mmCIF file of C-alpha atoms and ligand atoms in Angstrom:
data_model
loop_
_atom_site.group_PDB
_atom_site.id
_atom_site.type_symbol
_atom_site.label_atom_id
_atom_site.label_comp_id
_atom_site.label_asym_id
_atom_site.label_seq_id
_atom_site.Cartn_x
_atom_site.Cartn_y
_atom_site.Cartn_z
ATOM 1 C CA MET A 12 9.778 -27.293 -41.974
ATOM 2 C CA VAL A 13 12.591 -29.765 -42.499
ATOM 3 C CA ILE A 14 15.701 -28.607 -44.258
ATOM 4 C CA SER A 15 18.310 -31.086 -45.330
ATOM 5 C CA ASP A 16 21.665 -30.173 -43.901
ATOM 6 C CA ASP A 17 24.437 -32.013 -45.604
ATOM 7 C CA SER A 18 27.230 -29.447 -45.440
ATOM 8 C CA ALA A 19 29.516 -28.876 -42.488
ATOM 9 C CA ALA A 20 30.138 -25.389 -41.108
ATOM 10 C CA ILE A 21 33.504 -24.007 -42.155
ATOM 11 C CA PHE A 22 35.335 -21.995 -39.504
ATOM 12 C CA THR A 23 37.612 -19.275 -40.816
ATOM 13 C CA PRO A 24 38.713 -16.027 -39.175
ATOM 14 C CA PRO A 25 36.494 -13.038 -40.042
ATOM 15 C CA VAL A 26 37.848 -10.639 -42.653
ATOM 16 C CA ASN A 27 37.923 -6.858 -42.372
ATOM 17 C CA ALA A 28 35.629 -4.601 -44.371
ATOM 18 C CA ALA A 29 36.845 -3.179 -47.658
ATOM 19 C CA ALA A 30 37.988 0.452 -47.363
ATOM 20 C CA VAL A 31 35.562 3.366 -47.284
ATOM 21 C CA GLY A 32 34.618 4.339 -50.855
ATOM 22 C CA HIS A 33 35.587 0.893 -52.188
ATOM 23 C CA LYS A 34 34.376 0.145 -55.714
ATOM 24 C CA TYR A 35 32.554 -3.173 -55.632
ATOM 25 C CA THR A 36 33.794 -5.836 -58.023
ATOM 26 C CA ARG A 37 32.504 -9.080 -56.430
ATOM 27 C CA ILE A 38 28.968 -8.047 -55.539
ATOM 28 C CA ARG A 39 26.382 -5.534 -56.685
ATOM 29 C CA VAL A 40 24.980 -3.170 -54.040
ATOM 30 C CA ASP A 41 21.783 -1.171 -54.657
ATOM 31 C CA GLN A 42 20.546 1.237 -52.022
ATOM 32 C CA TYR A 43 17.054 0.215 -50.941
ATOM 33 C CA ALA A 44 15.724 3.120 -48.863
ATOM 34 C CA GLY A 45 16.789 6.618 -47.848
ATOM 35 C CA ALA A 46 17.648 6.014 -44.194
ATOM 36 C CA CYS A 47 19.259 2.568 -44.347
ATOM 37 C CA GLY A 48 19.198 -0.691 -46.267
ATOM 38 C CA ALA A 49 20.736 -2.028 -49.486
ATOM 39 C CA VAL A 50 20.107 -5.053 -51.664
ATOM 40 C CA ILE A 51 23.173 -7.138 -52.468
ATOM 41 C CA SER A 52 23.065 -9.326 -55.575
ATOM 42 C CA GLN A 53 25.395 -11.522 -57.638
ATOM 43 C CA VAL A 54 26.351 -13.695 -54.679
ATOM 44 C CA ASP A 55 25.339 -17.183 -53.569
ATOM 45 C CA LEU A 56 25.627 -17.355 -49.788
ATOM 46 C CA SER A 57 25.481 -21.152 -49.740
ATOM 47 C CA THR A 58 28.958 -21.358 -51.289
ATOM 48 C CA ARG A 59 32.271 -20.731 -49.598
ATOM 49 C CA LEU A 60 32.831 -17.048 -50.309
ATOM 50 C CA ASP A 61 36.322 -15.740 -50.967
ATOM 51 C CA ASP A 62 37.752 -13.094 -48.636
ATOM 52 C CA GLU A 63 37.297 -10.267 -51.149
ATOM 53 C CA THR A 64 33.575 -10.976 -51.393
ATOM 54 C CA VAL A 65 33.211 -11.135 -47.617
ATOM 55 C CA SER A 66 35.091 -7.858 -47.186
ATOM 56 C CA GLU A 67 32.800 -6.194 -49.760
ATOM 57 C CA ILE A 68 29.691 -7.496 -47.968
ATOM 58 C CA ARG A 69 31.076 -6.187 -44.686
ATOM 59 C CA ARG A 70 31.706 -2.773 -46.313
ATOM 60 C CA ALA A 71 28.100 -2.722 -47.538
ATOM 61 C CA ILE A 72 26.824 -3.540 -44.041
ATOM 62 C CA LEU A 73 28.885 -0.706 -42.541
ATOM 63 C CA ASP A 74 27.613 1.731 -45.183
ATOM 64 C CA HIS A 75 23.960 0.657 -45.232
ATOM 65 C CA LEU A 76 23.462 -0.856 -41.725
ATOM 66 C CA VAL A 77 21.183 -3.621 -43.006
ATOM 67 C CA VAL A 78 21.602 -5.554 -46.251
ATOM 68 C CA PHE A 79 19.281 -7.926 -48.051
ATOM 69 C CA PHE A 80 19.997 -10.872 -50.338
ATOM 70 C CA ARG A 81 17.265 -12.469 -52.444
ATOM 71 C CA ASP A 82 16.796 -16.020 -53.742
ATOM 72 C CA GLN A 83 19.118 -17.732 -51.284
ATOM 73 C CA CYS A 84 18.715 -21.332 -50.177
ATOM 74 C CA LEU A 85 20.771 -22.031 -47.072
ATOM 75 C CA THR A 86 20.856 -25.104 -44.911
ATOM 76 C CA PRO A 87 21.386 -24.274 -41.231
ATOM 77 C CA ALA A 88 25.049 -25.329 -41.500
ATOM 78 C CA GLN A 89 25.538 -23.105 -44.542
ATOM 79 C CA GLN A 90 23.984 -20.176 -42.691
ATOM 80 C CA VAL A 91 26.318 -20.823 -39.746
ATOM 81 C CA ALA A 92 29.321 -21.021 -42.091
ATOM 82 C CA PHE A 93 28.309 -17.695 -43.668
ATOM 83 C CA SER A 94 27.885 -16.116 -40.193
ATOM 84 C CA HIS A 95 31.343 -17.281 -39.155
ATOM 85 C CA ARG A 96 32.921 -15.316 -41.984
ATOM 86 C CA PHE A 97 31.928 -12.202 -40.019
ATOM 87 C CA GLY A 98 32.796 -13.307 -36.487
ATOM 88 C CA ASP A 99 32.318 -15.918 -33.811
ATOM 89 C CA TYR A 100 28.972 -17.297 -32.737
ATOM 90 C CA SER A 101 27.277 -15.025 -30.214
ATOM 91 C CA ASN A 102 25.543 -16.849 -27.401
ATOM 92 C CA VAL A 103 21.732 -16.815 -27.668
ATOM 93 C CA PRO A 104 20.226 -17.028 -24.181
ATOM 94 C CA PHE A 105 16.690 -18.242 -23.330
ATOM 95 C CA ILE A 106 15.726 -19.403 -26.841
ATOM 96 C CA GLU A 107 16.024 -23.080 -27.718
ATOM 97 C CA PRO A 108 18.037 -23.663 -30.900
ATOM 98 C CA ILE A 109 16.784 -25.860 -33.721
ATOM 99 C CA PRO A 110 17.483 -29.587 -33.376
ATOM 100 C CA GLY A 111 20.890 -30.457 -34.783
ATOM 101 C CA ASN A 112 22.376 -26.973 -34.846
ATOM 102 C CA PRO A 113 23.021 -25.112 -31.576
ATOM 103 C CA GLU A 114 23.907 -21.857 -33.359
ATOM 104 C CA VAL A 115 20.590 -21.462 -35.180
ATOM 105 C CA ILE A 116 17.237 -20.426 -33.752
ATOM 106 C CA ALA A 117 13.961 -20.642 -35.627
ATOM 107 C CA VAL A 118 11.835 -17.501 -35.495
ATOM 108 C CA VAL A 119 8.412 -18.986 -36.054
ATOM 109 C CA ARG A 120 4.869 -17.675 -36.196
ATOM 110 C CA GLU A 121 2.185 -20.328 -36.512
ATOM 111 C CA PRO A 122 -1.178 -19.632 -38.209
ATOM 112 C CA GLN A 123 -3.121 -19.954 -34.936
ATOM 113 C CA GLU A 124 -1.087 -17.235 -33.190
ATOM 114 C CA ARG A 125 -2.905 -13.974 -32.544
ATOM 115 C CA GLN A 126 -2.389 -10.875 -34.651
ATOM 116 C CA GLY A 127 -0.771 -8.163 -32.530
ATOM 117 C CA PHE A 128 1.911 -10.334 -30.927
ATOM 118 C CA ALA A 129 5.186 -11.402 -32.474
ATOM 119 C CA PHE A 130 8.594 -12.485 -31.294
ATOM 120 C CA GLY A 131 10.741 -9.362 -31.757
ATOM 121 C CA GLY A 132 7.613 -7.229 -32.010
ATOM 122 C CA LEU A 133 8.974 -4.330 -29.931
ATOM 123 C CA TRP A 134 11.781 -2.109 -31.203
ATOM 124 C CA HIS A 135 15.105 -3.458 -29.970
ATOM 125 C CA SER A 136 18.770 -4.075 -30.637
ATOM 126 C CA ASP A 137 19.438 -7.793 -30.252
ATOM 127 C CA PHE A 138 20.379 -8.852 -26.711
ATOM 128 C CA SER A 139 21.564 -5.380 -25.625
ATOM 129 C CA PHE A 140 21.305 -6.768 -22.080
ATOM 130 C CA LEU A 141 24.506 -8.793 -22.648
ATOM 131 C CA GLU A 142 27.931 -7.473 -21.714
ATOM 132 C CA GLN A 143 28.980 -8.030 -25.320
ATOM 133 C CA PRO A 144 25.829 -7.826 -27.439
ATOM 134 C CA PRO A 145 25.988 -9.378 -30.911
ATOM 135 C CA PHE A 146 27.311 -7.255 -33.769
ATOM 136 C CA GLY A 147 25.243 -8.964 -36.437
ATOM 137 C CA SER A 148 22.017 -10.854 -36.852
ATOM 138 C CA ILE A 149 21.233 -12.872 -39.962
ATOM 139 C CA LEU A 150 17.640 -13.837 -40.712
ATOM 140 C CA HIS A 151 16.755 -16.239 -43.536
ATOM 141 C CA ALA A 152 13.149 -16.588 -44.724
ATOM 142 C CA ILE A 153 12.133 -20.212 -45.270
ATOM 143 C CA GLU A 154 8.340 -19.836 -45.262
ATOM 144 C CA VAL A 155 6.475 -16.508 -45.408
ATOM 145 C CA PRO A 156 2.840 -15.401 -45.359
ATOM 146 C CA PRO A 157 1.324 -14.072 -48.607
ATOM 147 C CA TYR A 158 1.313 -10.543 -47.150
ATOM 148 C CA GLY A 159 2.531 -8.661 -44.081
ATOM 149 C CA ALA A 160 4.894 -9.799 -41.291
ATOM 150 C CA ASP A 161 7.503 -7.339 -42.533
ATOM 151 C CA THR A 162 10.547 -6.329 -40.504
ATOM 152 C CA LEU A 163 11.557 -2.703 -39.890
ATOM 153 C CA TRP A 164 14.987 -1.295 -39.077
ATOM 154 C CA SER A 165 15.839 2.164 -37.773
ATOM 155 C CA ASN A 166 19.139 4.007 -38.275
ATOM 156 C CA GLN A 167 20.583 4.981 -34.882
ATOM 157 C CA TYR A 168 23.333 7.193 -36.324
ATOM 158 C CA LEU A 169 20.505 9.364 -37.658
ATOM 159 C CA ALA A 170 18.664 9.099 -34.352
ATOM 160 C CA TYR A 171 21.706 10.567 -32.587
ATOM 161 C CA GLY A 172 22.726 12.978 -35.339
ATOM 162 C CA THR A 173 19.326 14.672 -35.531
ATOM 163 C CA LEU A 174 19.246 15.614 -31.832
ATOM 164 C CA SER A 175 20.236 19.114 -30.765
ATOM 165 C CA SER A 176 23.878 19.586 -29.844
ATOM 166 C CA GLY A 177 22.749 20.341 -26.281
ATOM 167 C CA LEU A 178 20.982 17.005 -25.876
ATOM 168 C CA GLN A 179 23.785 15.164 -27.679
ATOM 169 C CA THR A 180 26.275 16.553 -25.157
ATOM 170 C CA ALA A 181 24.077 15.558 -22.225
ATOM 171 C CA LEU A 182 23.462 12.041 -23.575
ATOM 172 C CA ARG A 183 27.170 11.397 -24.065
ATOM 173 C CA THR A 184 27.599 11.444 -20.276
ATOM 174 C CA LEU A 185 24.847 8.885 -19.611
ATOM 175 C CA ARG A 186 24.755 5.121 -19.253
ATOM 176 C CA GLY A 187 21.655 3.113 -20.035
ATOM 177 C CA VAL A 188 20.605 0.234 -17.804
ATOM 178 C CA HIS A 189 19.722 -2.800 -19.942
ATOM 179 C CA SER A 190 17.935 -5.942 -18.800
ATOM 180 C CA ALA A 191 16.050 -8.862 -20.289
ATOM 181 C CA THR A 192 13.489 -8.663 -17.493
ATOM 182 C CA ASN A 193 10.618 -7.536 -19.734
ATOM 183 C CA ALA A 194 11.371 -10.228 -22.272
ATOM 184 C CA TYR A 195 12.728 -13.361 -20.641
ATOM 185 C CA SER A 196 12.062 -13.292 -16.872
ATOM 186 C CA LYS A 197 9.593 -15.821 -15.453
ATOM 187 C CA LYS A 198 6.704 -13.327 -15.534
ATOM 188 C CA MET A 199 7.009 -13.366 -19.356
ATOM 189 C CA GLN A 200 6.596 -17.157 -19.752
ATOM 190 C CA VAL A 201 2.864 -16.755 -20.380
ATOM 191 C CA ILE A 202 3.626 -14.560 -23.405
ATOM 192 C CA HIS A 203 6.151 -17.025 -24.795
ATOM 193 C CA ASP A 204 3.744 -19.901 -24.310
ATOM 194 C CA SER A 205 1.450 -18.156 -26.810
ATOM 195 C CA PHE A 206 4.237 -18.370 -29.437
ATOM 196 C CA VAL A 207 3.507 -22.016 -30.145
ATOM 197 C CA GLY A 208 6.239 -22.440 -32.756
ATOM 198 C CA MET A 209 9.135 -21.331 -30.538
ATOM 199 C CA LYS A 210 10.553 -22.743 -27.329
ATOM 200 C CA VAL A 211 11.655 -19.985 -24.974
ATOM 201 C CA HIS A 212 12.848 -20.822 -21.464
ATOM 202 C CA THR A 213 12.346 -17.853 -19.175
ATOM 203 C CA ASP A 214 14.574 -17.578 -16.156
ATOM 204 C CA ASP A 215 14.969 -14.965 -13.438
ATOM 205 C CA SER A 216 18.603 -14.473 -14.427
ATOM 206 C CA ALA A 217 16.874 -12.190 -16.953
ATOM 207 C CA ASN A 218 16.391 -9.665 -14.134
ATOM 208 C CA GLN A 219 20.124 -8.921 -14.076
ATOM 209 C CA THR A 220 21.121 -5.522 -15.380
ATOM 210 C CA ILE A 221 24.081 -4.208 -17.328
ATOM 211 C CA GLU A 222 25.079 -0.650 -18.162
ATOM 212 C CA HIS A 223 26.045 0.535 -21.641
ATOM 213 C CA PRO A 224 26.726 4.058 -22.914
ATOM 214 C CA VAL A 225 23.606 5.817 -24.208
ATOM 215 C CA VAL A 226 25.735 7.040 -27.109
ATOM 216 C CA ARG A 227 27.849 4.255 -28.517
ATOM 217 C CA ILE A 228 30.861 4.681 -30.768
ATOM 218 C CA HIS A 229 30.732 2.132 -33.556
ATOM 219 C CA ALA A 230 33.843 -0.052 -33.356
ATOM 220 C CA GLU A 231 34.423 -0.056 -37.123
ATOM 221 C CA THR A 232 33.044 3.252 -38.444
ATOM 222 C CA GLY A 233 33.953 5.370 -35.411
ATOM 223 C CA GLN A 234 30.565 7.119 -35.676
ATOM 224 C CA PRO A 235 28.271 7.810 -32.686
ATOM 225 C CA ALA A 236 24.916 6.036 -32.530
ATOM 226 C CA LEU A 237 22.094 6.176 -30.011
ATOM 227 C CA TYR A 238 22.062 2.911 -28.058
ATOM 228 C CA VAL A 239 18.820 2.601 -26.086
ATOM 229 C CA ASN A 240 15.753 0.557 -26.996
ATOM 230 C CA ALA A 241 12.237 0.096 -25.671
ATOM 231 C CA GLN A 242 12.568 -3.657 -25.169
ATOM 232 C CA TYR A 243 15.707 -3.854 -23.079
ATOM 233 C CA THR A 244 16.656 -0.386 -21.741
ATOM 234 C CA VAL A 245 14.993 -0.143 -18.337
ATOM 235 C CA GLY A 246 16.688 2.877 -16.768
ATOM 236 C CA LEU A 247 19.534 5.350 -16.694
ATOM 237 C CA ALA A 248 22.403 4.849 -14.250
ATOM 238 C CA GLY A 249 22.164 7.276 -11.337
ATOM 239 C CA TRP A 250 18.693 8.521 -12.293
ATOM 240 C CA ALA A 251 15.460 7.890 -10.399
ATOM 241 C CA PRO A 252 13.085 5.593 -12.329
ATOM 242 C CA HIS A 253 10.505 8.344 -12.925
ATOM 243 C CA GLU A 254 13.209 10.707 -14.230
ATOM 244 C CA ALA A 255 14.695 8.088 -16.523
ATOM 245 C CA ARG A 256 11.256 7.099 -17.834
ATOM 246 C CA LEU A 257 10.602 10.587 -19.205
ATOM 247 C CA LEU A 258 13.885 10.885 -21.082
ATOM 248 C CA LEU A 259 13.889 7.267 -22.276
ATOM 249 C CA ASP A 260 10.320 7.518 -23.563
ATOM 250 C CA TYR A 261 11.338 10.558 -25.574
ATOM 251 C CA LEU A 262 14.411 8.758 -26.969
ATOM 252 C CA PHE A 263 12.453 5.588 -27.793
ATOM 253 C CA GLN A 264 9.948 7.622 -29.781
ATOM 254 C CA HIS A 265 12.565 9.808 -31.452
ATOM 255 C CA SER A 266 14.832 6.915 -32.398
ATOM 256 C CA VAL A 267 12.310 4.998 -34.495
ATOM 257 C CA GLN A 268 10.544 7.765 -36.360
ATOM 258 C CA PRO A 269 9.563 6.733 -39.908
ATOM 259 C CA ALA A 270 12.207 8.919 -41.610
ATOM 260 C CA PHE A 271 14.962 6.839 -39.981
ATOM 261 C CA THR A 272 13.582 3.461 -41.040
ATOM 262 C CA CYS A 273 13.400 0.966 -43.846
ATOM 263 C CA ARG A 274 10.870 -1.838 -44.104
ATOM 264 C CA TRP A 275 11.318 -5.223 -45.782
ATOM 265 C CA ASN A 276 8.527 -7.406 -47.131
ATOM 266 C CA TRP A 277 9.856 -10.946 -47.030
ATOM 267 C CA GLN A 278 9.900 -13.453 -49.883
ATOM 268 C CA VAL A 279 11.020 -17.044 -49.479
ATOM 269 C CA GLY A 280 14.816 -17.174 -49.841
ATOM 270 C CA ASP A 281 15.479 -13.652 -48.579
ATOM 271 C CA VAL A 282 18.322 -13.104 -46.137
ATOM 272 C CA ALA A 283 18.698 -9.926 -44.054
ATOM 273 C CA PHE A 284 21.965 -9.122 -42.267
ATOM 274 C CA TRP A 285 21.949 -6.161 -39.882
ATOM 275 C CA ASP A 286 24.398 -4.421 -37.582
ATOM 276 C CA ASN A 287 22.926 -4.236 -34.068
ATOM 277 C CA ARG A 288 25.485 -1.578 -33.111
ATOM 278 C CA CYS A 289 23.722 1.055 -35.207
ATOM 279 C CA VAL A 290 20.165 -0.152 -35.914
ATOM 280 C CA GLN A 291 17.132 -1.151 -33.944
ATOM 281 C CA HIS A 292 14.606 -3.477 -35.538
ATOM 282 C CA MET A 293 11.124 -4.851 -34.962
ATOM 283 C CA ALA A 294 8.895 -7.530 -36.453
ATOM 284 C CA MET A 295 5.411 -6.463 -37.588
ATOM 285 C CA ALA A 296 2.758 -8.531 -35.834
ATOM 286 C CA ASP A 297 0.082 -7.837 -38.453
ATOM 287 C CA VAL A 298 -0.732 -11.326 -39.728
ATOM 288 C CA SER A 299 -2.477 -14.367 -38.388
ATOM 289 C CA GLY A 300 -3.782 -17.412 -40.228
ATOM 290 C CA HIS A 301 -0.484 -17.927 -42.045
ATOM 291 C CA ARG A 302 2.841 -19.471 -41.131
ATOM 292 C CA ARG A 303 6.152 -17.606 -41.059
ATOM 293 C CA TYR A 304 9.350 -19.593 -40.506
ATOM 294 C CA MET A 305 12.835 -18.048 -40.425
ATOM 295 C CA HIS A 306 16.294 -19.167 -39.311
ATOM 296 C CA ARG A 307 18.416 -16.707 -37.362
ATOM 297 C CA THR A 308 22.129 -16.733 -36.537
ATOM 298 C CA THR A 309 24.020 -14.103 -34.543
ATOM 299 C CA VAL A 310 27.576 -12.856 -34.872
ATOM 300 C CA ALA A 311 29.597 -11.843 -31.804
ATOM 301 C CA GLY A 312 30.223 -8.190 -31.034
ATOM 302 C CA GLU A 313 32.251 -6.204 -28.534
ATOM 303 C CA SER A 314 31.404 -4.292 -25.348
ATOM 304 C CA PRO A 315 29.867 -0.941 -26.356
ATOM 305 C CA VAL A 316 32.174 2.027 -25.756
ATOM 306 C CA SER A 317 31.421 5.717 -25.378
ATOM 307 C CA MET A 318 33.105 8.739 -26.961
HETATM 308 C C1 LIG B 23 14.072 -10.555 -34.475
HETATM 309 O O1 LIG B 23 13.886 -9.745 -33.587
HETATM 310 O O2 LIG B 23 15.192 -10.989 -34.711
HETATM 311 C C2 LIG B 23 12.914 -11.047 -35.293
HETATM 312 C C3 LIG B 23 12.688 -10.200 -36.479
HETATM 313 C C4 LIG B 23 11.595 -10.764 -37.331
HETATM 314 O O3 LIG B 23 11.125 -11.864 -37.088
HETATM 315 O O4 LIG B 23 11.200 -10.089 -38.278
#
């Protein structure tokens, strides 16, 4: 897929979200599902958006955790410019960017790839193994299969809020150990080699670990969210592996139950923008024989903090 890219990225400081309870005047926001998700319309993301529009979009992301835009047509530079309205570029390790734009990766599934495997196919919060994981991820559908290959998101405020007060109290004292070892260490190269459309360079730096609070306070909403995920959380600080496994397995299962999720069936031109601080997501690996081609940018976040 070749996309002409004739516009330069515009770098402007990110703008704050509109206030809680703000009445939208620049965009229309329609809730999409019960747990999370909203569709934003009446905005063309390829243009230079004014600050009021950006602050309304940011408000909608904070309120709905993941937002969707339909019928967009973004060059990579336009997608980067849109991302920059929400924050700096967040470094993307291991994955080769598209030619000509170091801030964009292509998330690609080729027709010959096997059903049952997909990049992003395990529940995760993007790059939670980094000291400062990205706040936002923006995925733009360029080519989609005629059915399937949906993406799911799960609301981690709900995941935390629906636990008993006893478990909530216990979890607030814990730190999760995060690592890219099960995704990007050398032992995983064989898996990435089966994703023929993407170039991933595994490296044993992926075995490094970092600790983050198991319950994270969202930097903008101030609300607590569960912050562990099956892809990158490999232990609990100070716990034996077999002890941590039991509790983490419970939390992984609890945190992605259907009542906390929304699911998006992609059409060409769709853009999804989610907040990794309070959702997990996963790609459905239920299609082969068809191509799926998306562009993804990531927006910098802050170090997770506890209560
Ligand atoms: C991702 O994890 O960012 C990929 C999601 C998808 O391809 O649906």
